[in-house]
mmCIF file of C-alpha atoms in Angstrom:
data_model
loop_
_atom_site.group_PDB
_atom_site.id
_atom_site.type_symbol
_atom_site.label_atom_id
_atom_site.label_comp_id
_atom_site.label_asym_id
_atom_site.label_seq_id
_atom_site.Cartn_x
_atom_site.Cartn_y
_atom_site.Cartn_z
ATOM 1 C CA MET A 1 11.713 21.253 6.641
ATOM 2 C CA LEU A 2 10.884 17.721 6.113
ATOM 3 C CA ARG A 3 11.314 15.700 8.987
ATOM 4 C CA VAL A 4 12.198 11.545 8.160
ATOM 5 C CA ALA A 5 12.523 9.072 11.058
ATOM 6 C CA LEU A 6 14.878 6.170 9.929
ATOM 7 C CA THR A 7 14.546 2.800 12.071
ATOM 8 C CA GLY A 8 15.448 -1.329 11.954
ATOM 9 C CA GLY A 9 16.241 -3.769 14.206
ATOM 10 C CA ILE A 10 19.944 -4.309 15.566
ATOM 11 C CA GLY A 11 21.859 -5.498 12.484
ATOM 12 C CA ALA A 12 19.764 -4.710 9.687
ATOM 13 C CA GLY A 13 21.866 -2.340 8.152
ATOM 14 C CA LYS A 14 20.484 1.075 9.121
ATOM 15 C CA SER A 15 23.541 2.759 9.814
ATOM 16 C CA THR A 16 24.454 2.054 6.075
ATOM 17 C CA VAL A 17 21.300 3.669 4.845
ATOM 18 C CA ALA A 18 21.737 6.694 7.195
ATOM 19 C CA ALA A 19 25.050 7.074 5.665
ATOM 20 C CA LYS A 20 23.956 6.994 2.275
ATOM 21 C CA LEU A 21 21.249 9.418 2.896
ATOM 22 C CA SER A 22 23.825 11.904 4.376
ATOM 23 C CA GLU A 23 25.829 11.849 1.539
ATOM 24 C CA LEU A 24 22.922 12.560 -1.017
ATOM 25 C CA GLY A 25 22.386 15.580 1.201
ATOM 26 C CA ALA A 26 20.378 14.555 4.550
ATOM 27 C CA ARG A 27 21.281 16.070 8.014
ATOM 28 C CA VAL A 28 21.165 12.428 10.163
ATOM 29 C CA ILE A 29 20.946 12.763 14.091
ATOM 30 C CA ASP A 30 21.880 9.566 15.331
ATOM 31 C CA ALA A 31 19.711 8.674 18.346
ATOM 32 C CA ASP A 32 22.549 6.085 19.431
ATOM 33 C CA ALA A 33 25.303 8.843 19.492
ATOM 34 C CA LEU A 34 22.345 11.100 21.572
ATOM 35 C CA SER A 35 21.900 8.398 24.074
ATOM 36 C CA ARG A 36 25.520 8.485 24.530
ATOM 37 C CA GLU A 37 25.747 12.126 25.218
ATOM 38 C CA VAL A 38 23.207 12.695 27.363
ATOM 39 C CA VAL A 39 24.501 10.143 29.732
ATOM 40 C CA ALA A 40 28.659 11.393 29.241
ATOM 41 C CA PRO A 41 30.680 12.214 32.362
ATOM 42 C CA ASN A 42 29.380 15.377 34.310
ATOM 43 C CA THR A 43 25.572 14.936 33.107
ATOM 44 C CA GLU A 44 22.677 14.626 35.003
ATOM 45 C CA GLY A 45 21.728 12.099 32.614
ATOM 46 C CA LEU A 46 24.566 9.644 34.011
ATOM 47 C CA ALA A 47 23.846 10.711 37.718
ATOM 48 C CA ALA A 48 20.436 9.597 37.088
ATOM 49 C CA VAL A 49 21.500 6.129 35.637
ATOM 50 C CA VAL A 50 23.916 6.021 38.778
ATOM 51 C CA SER A 51 21.249 6.898 41.079
ATOM 52 C CA ARG A 52 19.025 3.701 39.825
ATOM 53 C CA PHE A 53 21.568 0.991 39.071
ATOM 54 C CA GLY A 54 24.675 2.029 41.438
ATOM 55 C CA ARG A 55 28.059 2.662 41.019
ATOM 56 C CA GLU A 56 28.848 -0.730 39.532
ATOM 57 C CA VAL A 57 27.735 0.566 35.997
ATOM 58 C CA LEU A 58 30.686 2.910 36.193
ATOM 59 C CA ASP A 59 34.125 1.854 34.330
ATOM 60 C CA THR A 60 37.341 2.860 36.271
ATOM 61 C CA ASP A 61 37.626 6.418 34.850
ATOM 62 C CA GLY A 62 34.058 7.225 35.991
ATOM 63 C CA ALA A 63 32.253 7.081 32.622
ATOM 64 C CA LEU A 64 29.002 4.684 31.987
ATOM 65 C CA ASP A 65 30.330 1.009 31.556
ATOM 66 C CA ARG A 66 27.406 0.285 28.801
ATOM 67 C CA ALA A 67 28.301 -3.488 28.498
ATOM 68 C CA GLU A 68 27.831 -3.870 32.061
ATOM 69 C CA LEU A 69 24.578 -1.948 31.828
ATOM 70 C CA ALA A 70 23.499 -4.122 28.985
ATOM 71 C CA LYS A 71 24.092 -7.098 31.085
ATOM 72 C CA ILE A 72 21.223 -5.848 33.465
ATOM 73 C CA VAL A 73 18.719 -4.284 31.245
ATOM 74 C CA PHE A 74 18.575 -6.732 28.560
ATOM 75 C CA SER A 75 17.774 -9.560 30.624
ATOM 76 C CA ASP A 76 15.264 -7.575 32.908
ATOM 77 C CA PRO A 77 12.542 -5.809 31.129
ATOM 78 C CA PRO A 78 11.355 -3.317 34.016
ATOM 79 C CA ALA A 79 14.888 -2.417 34.405
ATOM 80 C CA ARG A 80 15.058 -1.611 30.675
ATOM 81 C CA SER A 81 12.082 0.284 30.910
ATOM 82 C CA GLU A 82 13.646 2.374 33.946
ATOM 83 C CA LEU A 83 16.307 3.312 31.884
ATOM 84 C CA GLU A 84 14.785 4.076 28.686
ATOM 85 C CA ALA A 85 12.791 6.147 31.155
ATOM 86 C CA ILE A 86 15.830 8.137 31.811
ATOM 87 C CA VAL A 87 17.711 8.329 28.731
ATOM 88 C CA HIS A 88 14.555 8.744 26.027
ATOM 89 C CA PRO A 89 13.258 11.935 27.023
ATOM 90 C CA ARG A 90 16.487 13.620 27.207
ATOM 91 C CA VAL A 91 17.589 12.127 23.763
ATOM 92 C CA ARG A 92 14.402 13.735 22.289
ATOM 93 C CA ALA A 93 14.902 16.716 23.872
ATOM 94 C CA ARG A 94 18.687 17.054 22.423
ATOM 95 C CA ALA A 95 17.187 15.945 18.996
ATOM 96 C CA ARG A 96 14.675 18.756 19.232
ATOM 97 C CA GLU A 97 17.397 21.203 19.826
ATOM 98 C CA LEU A 98 19.740 20.197 17.083
ATOM 99 C CA THR A 99 16.527 19.943 14.784
ATOM 100 C CA ASP A 100 15.218 23.561 15.567
ATOM 101 C CA ALA A 101 19.044 24.884 14.397
ATOM 102 C CA MET A 102 18.961 23.412 11.164
ATOM 103 C CA PRO A 103 17.926 25.551 8.188
ATOM 104 C CA GLU A 104 14.116 25.479 7.274
ATOM 105 C CA ASP A 105 15.016 23.580 3.965
ATOM 106 C CA ALA A 106 16.714 20.727 5.534
ATOM 107 C CA ILE A 107 15.700 17.224 5.087
ATOM 108 C CA VAL A 108 16.429 15.809 8.716
ATOM 109 C CA VAL A 109 16.598 12.302 9.252
ATOM 110 C CA GLN A 110 16.674 11.110 12.814
ATOM 111 C CA ASP A 111 18.236 7.519 13.052
ATOM 112 C CA ILE A 112 15.553 6.183 15.891
ATOM 113 C CA PRO A 113 16.207 2.436 16.763
ATOM 114 C CA LEU A 114 13.350 2.152 19.125
ATOM 115 C CA LEU A 115 10.707 3.946 17.128
ATOM 116 C CA ALA A 116 7.900 1.730 17.224
ATOM 117 C CA GLU A 117 8.623 1.174 20.777
ATOM 118 C CA THR A 118 8.371 4.914 21.977
ATOM 119 C CA GLY A 119 5.252 6.171 20.011
ATOM 120 C CA GLN A 120 7.072 8.641 17.947
ATOM 121 C CA ALA A 121 6.163 7.352 14.609
ATOM 122 C CA PRO A 122 3.084 10.292 14.340
ATOM 123 C CA GLY A 123 5.595 13.004 14.691
ATOM 124 C CA PHE A 124 7.268 12.749 11.201
ATOM 125 C CA HIS A 125 6.398 13.213 8.102
ATOM 126 C CA LEU A 126 8.118 10.142 6.623
ATOM 127 C CA ASN A 127 8.917 7.060 8.680
ATOM 128 C CA ILE A 128 11.183 4.212 7.207
ATOM 129 C CA ASP A 129 12.064 1.068 8.635
ATOM 130 C CA VAL A 130 15.357 -0.923 7.265
ATOM 131 C CA GLU A 131 14.746 -4.905 7.083
ATOM 132 C CA ALA A 132 17.200 -7.692 7.072
ATOM 133 C CA PRO A 133 16.657 -11.611 7.816
ATOM 134 C CA ARG A 134 17.138 -12.682 11.193
ATOM 135 C CA GLU A 135 20.000 -14.918 10.770
ATOM 136 C CA LEU A 136 21.651 -12.602 8.407
ATOM 137 C CA ARG A 137 21.469 -9.820 11.255
ATOM 138 C CA LEU A 138 23.152 -12.591 13.628
ATOM 139 C CA GLU A 139 25.993 -13.369 11.064
ATOM 140 C CA ARG A 140 26.296 -9.252 11.400
ATOM 141 C CA LEU A 141 26.127 -9.341 15.155
ATOM 142 C CA ALA A 142 28.798 -12.354 15.440
ATOM 143 C CA GLU A 143 31.478 -10.274 12.764
ATOM 144 C CA ARG A 144 30.952 -7.195 15.514
ATOM 145 C CA GLY A 145 32.155 -9.574 18.366
ATOM 146 C CA LEU A 146 28.794 -9.863 20.063
ATOM 147 C CA PRO A 147 27.895 -13.741 21.121
ATOM 148 C CA ARG A 148 25.117 -15.418 19.501
ATOM 149 C CA ALA A 149 22.873 -15.352 22.783
ATOM 150 C CA ASP A 150 23.770 -11.762 23.433
ATOM 151 C CA ALA A 151 22.609 -11.045 20.119
ATOM 152 C CA ILE A 152 19.656 -13.225 20.122
ATOM 153 C CA ARG A 153 18.762 -11.567 23.462
ATOM 154 C CA ARG A 154 19.034 -8.074 21.911
ATOM 155 C CA ILE A 155 16.959 -8.696 18.887
ATOM 156 C CA ASP A 156 14.341 -10.164 20.942
ATOM 157 C CA ALA A 157 14.225 -7.117 23.322
ATOM 158 C CA GLN A 158 13.434 -4.869 20.171
ATOM 159 C CA ALA A 159 10.181 -4.588 18.623
ATOM 160 C CA SER A 160 9.411 -7.256 16.173
ATOM 161 C CA ASP A 161 9.680 -6.579 12.127
ATOM 162 C CA ALA A 162 5.701 -6.819 11.998
ATOM 163 C CA GLU A 163 5.501 -3.935 14.745
ATOM 164 C CA ARG A 164 8.158 -1.543 13.041
ATOM 165 C CA ARG A 165 6.095 -2.193 9.794
ATOM 166 C CA GLU A 166 3.117 -1.009 11.152
ATOM 167 C CA VAL A 167 4.252 2.227 12.109
ATOM 168 C CA CYS A 168 6.642 2.912 8.535
ATOM 169 C CA ASP A 169 5.906 3.842 5.460
ATOM 170 C CA VAL A 170 8.624 2.873 3.738
ATOM 171 C CA VAL A 171 10.206 -0.720 4.383
ATOM 172 C CA ILE A 172 13.864 -1.137 2.636
ATOM 173 C CA HIS A 173 14.760 -4.722 2.299
ATOM 174 C CA ASN A 174 18.562 -5.089 2.981
ATOM 175 C CA ARG A 175 19.638 -8.800 1.960
ATOM 176 C CA ASP A 176 21.232 -8.406 -1.315
ATOM 177 C CA GLY A 177 24.651 -6.751 -0.539
ATOM 178 C CA ARG A 178 25.502 -3.087 0.181
ATOM 179 C CA GLU A 179 25.438 -1.666 -3.296
ATOM 180 C CA ASP A 180 22.079 -2.929 -3.549
ATOM 181 C CA LEU A 181 20.665 -1.379 -0.299
ATOM 182 C CA GLU A 182 22.305 1.941 -1.569
ATOM 183 C CA ARG A 183 20.714 2.134 -4.836
ATOM 184 C CA ARG A 184 17.427 1.376 -3.038
ATOM 185 C CA VAL A 185 18.159 4.502 -1.054
ATOM 186 C CA ALA A 186 18.970 6.627 -3.603
ATOM 187 C CA MET A 187 16.039 5.549 -5.638
ATOM 188 C CA LEU A 188 13.899 6.642 -2.768
ATOM 189 C CA TRP A 189 15.397 10.013 -2.157
ATOM 190 C CA GLU A 190 15.193 10.926 -5.921
ATOM 191 C CA GLU A 191 11.423 9.380 -6.299
ATOM 192 C CA ARG A 192 9.808 10.265 -2.672
ATOM 193 C CA ILE A 193 12.227 12.128 -0.327
ATOM 194 C CA VAL A 194 13.024 14.980 -2.161
ATOM 195 C CA PRO A 195 9.583 15.853 -4.053
ATOM 196 C CA PHE A 196 8.280 15.391 -0.581
ATOM 197 C CA ALA A 197 10.493 18.426 0.627
ATOM 198 C CA GLU A 198 9.616 20.258 -2.497
ATOM 199 C CA ASN A 199 6.142 20.304 -1.502
ATOM 200 C CA LEU A 200 6.493 21.166 2.183
ATOM 201 C CA GLN A 201 8.580 23.808 0.937
ATOM 202 C CA ALA A 202 5.847 25.023 -1.588
ATOM 203 C CA GLY A 203 3.305 24.567 0.836
ATOM 204 C CA ARG A 204 1.250 22.061 -1.490
ATOM 205 C CA ALA A 205 -0.378 18.881 -1.365
ATOM 206 C CA GLU A 206 0.781 16.008 -3.692
ATOM 207 C CA PRO A 207 -2.472 16.311 -6.390
ATOM 208 C CA ARG A 208 -4.313 13.002 -7.170
ATOM 209 C CA PRO A 209 -2.987 12.288 -10.587
ATOM 210 C CA GLU A 210 -4.874 13.327 -13.511
ATOM 211 C CA LYS A 211 -4.176 10.322 -15.507
ATOM 212 C CA LEU A 212 -7.395 7.983 -14.546
ATOM 213 C CA GLN A 213 -6.083 4.452 -13.312
ATOM 214 C CA PHE A 214 -7.763 2.141 -11.258
ATOM 215 C CA VAL A 215 -5.823 -0.681 -9.684
ATOM 216 C CA GLU A 216 -7.063 -3.561 -7.758
ATOM 217 C CA SER A 217 -7.366 -3.392 -4.207
ATOM 218 C CA ASP A 218 -4.554 -3.386 -2.387
ATOM 219 C CA PRO A 219 -4.161 -4.929 1.448
ATOM 220 C CA ALA A 220 -1.709 -1.656 2.327
ATOM 221 C CA TRP A 221 -4.444 0.947 2.022
ATOM 222 C CA PRO A 222 -5.565 0.231 5.707
ATOM 223 C CA ARG A 223 -2.144 0.751 6.820
ATOM 224 C CA ARG A 224 -1.695 3.966 4.792
ATOM 225 C CA PHE A 225 -4.676 5.239 6.580
ATOM 226 C CA GLU A 226 -3.658 4.208 9.686
ATOM 227 C CA HIS A 227 -0.296 6.205 9.236
ATOM 228 C CA LEU A 228 -2.089 9.393 8.282
ATOM 229 C CA ALA A 229 -4.589 9.008 10.726
ATOM 230 C CA ALA A 230 -1.966 8.850 13.324
ATOM 231 C CA ARG A 231 -0.607 12.048 12.111
ATOM 232 C CA LEU A 232 -3.836 13.997 11.903
ATOM 233 C CA ARG A 233 -4.692 12.380 15.674
ATOM 234 C CA ARG A 234 -1.539 13.967 16.956
ATOM 235 C CA VAL A 235 -2.198 17.499 15.444
ATOM 236 C CA LEU A 236 -6.265 17.545 16.130
ATOM 237 C CA GLY A 237 -6.329 15.798 19.244
ATOM 238 C CA PRO A 238 -9.913 15.589 21.094
ATOM 239 C CA SER A 239 -11.167 18.081 18.300
ATOM 240 C CA ALA A 240 -11.305 15.484 15.563
ATOM 241 C CA VAL A 241 -14.403 13.509 16.871
ATOM 242 C CA ARG A 242 -13.619 10.669 14.881
ATOM 243 C CA ILE A 243 -11.290 9.469 11.764
ATOM 244 C CA ASP A 244 -12.315 7.104 9.654
ATOM 245 C CA HIS A 245 -11.156 5.585 6.332
ATOM 246 C CA VAL A 246 -13.918 6.494 3.517
ATOM 247 C CA GLY A 247 -14.167 5.822 0.010
ATOM 248 C CA SER A 248 -13.324 2.790 -2.431
ATOM 249 C CA THR A 249 -10.001 2.229 -0.805
ATOM 250 C CA ALA A 250 -11.812 1.545 2.177
ATOM 251 C CA VAL A 251 -13.886 -1.479 0.784
ATOM 252 C CA ALA A 252 -11.750 -4.776 0.400
ATOM 253 C CA GLY A 253 -12.302 -6.082 -3.031
ATOM 254 C CA LEU A 254 -13.488 -2.921 -4.474
ATOM 255 C CA PRO A 255 -11.176 -1.969 -7.374
ATOM 256 C CA ALA A 256 -9.935 2.131 -6.737
ATOM 257 C CA LYS A 257 -7.709 4.930 -7.799
ATOM 258 C CA ASP A 258 -4.523 5.000 -5.735
ATOM 259 C CA VAL A 259 -5.740 7.910 -3.270
ATOM 260 C CA ILE A 260 -6.649 7.299 0.247
ATOM 261 C CA ASP A 261 -9.884 9.339 1.315
ATOM 262 C CA ILE A 262 -10.156 9.716 4.857
ATOM 263 C CA GLN A 263 -12.976 11.488 6.563
ATOM 264 C CA VAL A 264 -12.189 13.616 9.940
ATOM 265 C CA THR A 265 -15.524 14.748 11.833
ATOM 266 C CA VAL A 266 -15.462 17.749 13.666
ATOM 267 C CA VAL A 267 -17.923 19.745 16.096
ATOM 268 C CA ALA A 268 -17.743 22.580 13.329
ATOM 269 C CA LEU A 269 -15.191 23.616 10.690
ATOM 270 C CA PRO A 270 -13.707 26.692 12.222
ATOM 271 C CA VAL A 271 -12.106 24.349 14.383
ATOM 272 C CA ILE A 272 -10.062 23.101 11.367
ATOM 273 C CA ASP A 273 -9.538 26.817 10.435
ATOM 274 C CA ALA A 274 -7.764 27.551 13.736
ATOM 275 C CA PHE A 275 -5.676 24.296 12.992
ATOM 276 C CA ALA A 276 -4.385 25.205 9.566
ATOM 277 C CA ASP A 277 -0.829 26.173 10.351
ATOM 278 C CA ALA A 278 -0.376 23.055 12.776
ATOM 279 C CA LEU A 279 -1.677 20.744 9.435
ATOM 280 C CA GLY A 280 0.697 22.500 7.389
ATOM 281 C CA ASP A 281 3.537 21.834 9.539
ATOM 282 C CA ALA A 282 2.312 18.283 9.480
ATOM 283 C CA GLY A 283 2.270 18.231 6.076
ATOM 284 C CA PHE A 284 -1.588 18.641 5.761
ATOM 285 C CA TYR A 285 -2.705 21.457 3.241
ATOM 286 C CA GLY A 286 -6.094 22.645 1.913
ATOM 287 C CA SER A 287 -8.847 24.789 1.626
ATOM 288 C CA ALA A 288 -12.773 25.442 1.913
ATOM 289 C CA LEU A 289 -14.802 23.336 -0.457
ATOM 290 C CA HIS A 290 -18.422 22.060 -0.992
ATOM 291 C CA ASP A 291 -19.633 18.603 -1.843
ATOM 292 C CA ALA A 292 -22.209 18.130 -4.392
ATOM 293 C CA PRO A 293 -25.582 18.448 -3.026
ATOM 294 C CA LYS A 294 -28.417 15.715 -3.070
ATOM 295 C CA PRO A 295 -31.837 16.241 -3.871
ATOM 296 C CA GLU A 296 -32.945 15.838 0.225
ATOM 297 C CA PHE A 297 -30.724 18.613 0.753
ATOM 298 C CA PRO A 298 -30.168 21.367 -1.977
ATOM 299 C CA ASN A 299 -28.858 23.983 0.255
ATOM 300 C CA PRO A 300 -24.972 23.857 -0.896
ATOM 301 C CA ARG A 301 -24.157 25.412 2.676
ATOM 302 C CA VAL A 302 -24.772 22.206 4.547
ATOM 303 C CA TRP A 303 -22.142 20.671 2.175
ATOM 304 C CA GLU A 304 -19.236 22.572 2.956
ATOM 305 C CA LYS A 305 -16.309 21.156 4.182
ATOM 306 C CA ARG A 306 -12.478 21.563 4.313
ATOM 307 C CA PHE A 307 -10.580 19.402 1.674
ATOM 308 C CA TYR A 308 -7.287 18.815 2.561
ATOM 309 C CA GLY A 309 -4.330 16.579 0.780
ATOM 310 C CA TYR A 310 -0.832 15.475 2.125
ATOM 311 C CA ALA A 311 2.707 16.719 0.669
ATOM 312 C CA ASP A 312 3.703 12.785 0.288
ATOM 313 C CA PRO A 313 4.179 11.742 -3.347
ATOM 314 C CA GLY A 314 4.158 8.023 -2.073
ATOM 315 C CA ASN A 315 1.000 8.057 -0.038
ATOM 316 C CA VAL A 316 -1.454 10.310 -2.148
ATOM 317 C CA ALA A 317 -4.345 11.142 0.150
ATOM 318 C CA GLN A 318 -7.796 13.403 0.270
ATOM 319 C CA ILE A 319 -8.955 14.514 3.421
ATOM 320 C CA HIS A 320 -12.528 15.401 3.731
ATOM 321 C CA PHE A 321 -13.083 17.412 7.180
ATOM 322 C CA ARG A 322 -17.021 17.352 7.538
ATOM 323 C CA PRO A 323 -19.195 18.531 10.777
ATOM 324 C CA ILE A 324 -20.716 16.022 12.664
ATOM 325 C CA ASP A 325 -24.263 14.815 11.815
ATOM 326 C CA SER A 326 -24.075 17.000 8.273
ATOM 327 C CA PRO A 327 -25.385 14.762 5.273
ATOM 328 C CA GLY A 328 -22.045 15.007 3.997
ATOM 329 C CA GLN A 329 -20.261 13.222 6.763
ATOM 330 C CA ARG A 330 -23.581 10.604 7.327
ATOM 331 C CA PHE A 331 -23.254 9.611 3.447
ATOM 332 C CA ALA A 332 -19.549 8.847 3.394
ATOM 333 C CA LEU A 333 -20.046 6.507 6.341
ATOM 334 C CA LEU A 334 -23.209 5.413 5.169
ATOM 335 C CA PHE A 335 -21.905 4.367 1.641
ATOM 336 C CA ARG A 336 -18.804 2.957 2.986
ATOM 337 C CA ASP A 337 -20.445 0.462 5.051
ATOM 338 C CA TRP A 338 -23.039 -0.458 2.652
ATOM 339 C CA MET A 339 -20.581 -1.362 0.274
ATOM 340 C CA ARG A 340 -18.548 -3.446 3.067
ATOM 341 C CA ALA A 341 -22.042 -5.429 3.534
ATOM 342 C CA ASP A 342 -23.832 -5.696 0.441
ATOM 343 C CA ALA A 343 -21.683 -7.990 -2.566
ATOM 344 C CA ALA A 344 -24.041 -6.570 -4.823
ATOM 345 C CA ALA A 345 -24.277 -3.291 -4.578
ATOM 346 C CA ARG A 346 -20.563 -3.625 -4.637
ATOM 347 C CA ALA A 347 -20.310 -5.337 -7.665
ATOM 348 C CA ASP A 348 -22.821 -2.907 -9.109
ATOM 349 C CA TYR A 349 -20.552 0.413 -7.989
ATOM 350 C CA ALA A 350 -17.613 -1.511 -9.735
ATOM 351 C CA GLN A 351 -19.445 -2.215 -13.155
ATOM 352 C CA ALA A 352 -20.640 1.644 -13.212
ATOM 353 C CA LYS A 353 -16.906 2.793 -12.013
ATOM 354 C CA GLY A 354 -15.920 1.020 -15.457
ATOM 355 C CA VAL A 355 -18.232 2.050 -17.522
ATOM 356 C CA LEU A 356 -18.060 6.025 -16.573
ATOM 357 C CA ALA A 357 -14.007 5.367 -16.736
ATOM 358 C CA ALA A 358 -14.379 4.412 -19.871
ATOM 359 C CA LYS A 359 -16.144 7.501 -21.121
ATOM 360 C CA ALA A 360 -13.488 9.626 -19.062
ATOM 361 C CA ASP A 361 -10.012 11.320 -20.058
ATOM 362 C CA SER A 362 -8.983 12.523 -16.863
ATOM 363 C CA THR A 363 -9.895 11.940 -13.070
ATOM 364 C CA SER A 364 -11.543 15.332 -13.105
ATOM 365 C CA GLU A 365 -14.181 14.130 -15.433
ATOM 366 C CA TYR A 366 -14.611 11.012 -14.100
ATOM 367 C CA ALA A 367 -15.591 12.315 -11.018
ATOM 368 C CA GLU A 368 -17.881 14.776 -12.638
ATOM 369 C CA ALA A 369 -19.425 11.743 -14.337
ATOM 370 C CA LYS A 370 -19.772 9.836 -11.232
ATOM 371 C CA GLU A 371 -22.500 12.649 -9.528
ATOM 372 C CA PRO A 372 -25.425 11.407 -11.531
ATOM 373 C CA TRP A 373 -25.200 7.635 -10.532
ATOM 374 C CA PHE A 374 -24.341 8.960 -6.736
ATOM 375 C CA ASP A 375 -28.046 10.946 -7.357
ATOM 376 C CA HIS A 376 -29.931 8.609 -8.835
ATOM 377 C CA GLU A 377 -28.544 4.999 -7.467
ATOM 378 C CA GLY A 378 -25.977 5.397 -4.510
ATOM 379 C CA TRP A 379 -27.675 7.939 -2.386
ATOM 380 C CA PRO A 380 -31.302 6.122 -2.620
ATOM 381 C CA ARG A 381 -30.125 2.757 -2.446
ATOM 382 C CA ALA A 382 -27.814 3.248 0.499
ATOM 383 C CA ASN A 383 -30.436 4.980 2.516
ATOM 384 C CA ARG A 384 -32.825 2.128 1.398
ATOM 385 C CA TRP A 385 -30.313 -0.340 3.305
ATOM 386 C CA ALA A 386 -29.760 1.818 5.893
ATOM 387 C CA ALA A 387 -33.627 1.700 6.583
ATOM 388 C CA GLU A 388 -33.828 -1.495 6.234
ATOM 389 C CA THR A 389 -30.595 -2.811 8.167
ATOM 390 C CA GLY A 390 -31.345 0.003 10.901
ATOM 391 C CA TRP A 391 -27.976 1.723 10.336
ATOM 392 C CA HIS A 392 -26.822 4.664 12.048
ATOM 393 C CA ALA A 393 -23.600 6.879 11.839
ATOM 394 C CA PRO A 394 -21.473 6.121 14.497
ATOM 395 C CA VAL A 395 -21.080 8.686 16.828
ATOM 396 C CA CYS A 396 -17.484 8.491 18.329
#
């Protein structure tokens, strides 16, 4: 199933987005509702809260007085951390129970206000952040009856917009009214969420577009890499010796296809084969492949790799799993570092890309046409640069 996390600061409009996604067909799990459920009367969660904060956080009926508890924790960060240590594990466990009970083809959206703070983002296929201007959020909270000073404390106690953006794949801006917000959500559903779910059901990665198109260097590319790398680290753990952003999108200022290239260095390729099911659960699919051999290393076997993609149509990626110290692993890092360091080489490569692209009718034709350039220009020049500068492939 497609697992989506939905987050946003208090008053940003996350509940409206969740309601629209539910209307469109998503199964929504509300973390706020679960946080109430796990500390309901006669639960061990409530007993743990009372043990830490005292019976003064209970109302006359013996239920949790959330307003009284909020007065304590929103002005005392250590106390808030202790409360979260009680509540969050129980909420996560309950969310897992609900998710496991859903159909395999479900699109499950978990509404998680503290996604950035709790480090859960890599466990989801797609993370969505809802943002609204601070003053607008304060106005909305005032309409709910929350005093401005309390609203400010609650906003400041949460992650900043920038911190949420760092872990989210999609940012939905909520500043032009409910109708505009719902329109944006519907577009996201049709153009990205549903195709993503279909790819997962089919067990396939989103292919790179065959229509060849270069775009200007995008400052969002490094963040897109980090989101994918975090998901790969979660699956592979220490089996990934290192995970690197490589290829043209890793070089600032270099035009490129809008496809993120990632190299995962492993001790040996059978390690990746053992993780095939876990990678598939996370949305990564692929198979065995070979890089094109270079003159000094003509044996195709030393160029073997595992070549994967990601199922998200909004973040097309190519993941190259290569053994440590193999020629392909070394060259991917060398070429990236050479391009980053040598402006003249970068300009030469950009020009060569433009010339080759003008002669190619598709991405596949372009990729094939580039190989002679790498054999006669890229490979020898990059290795000369490495010898001149003392460059060595980083180990970890």
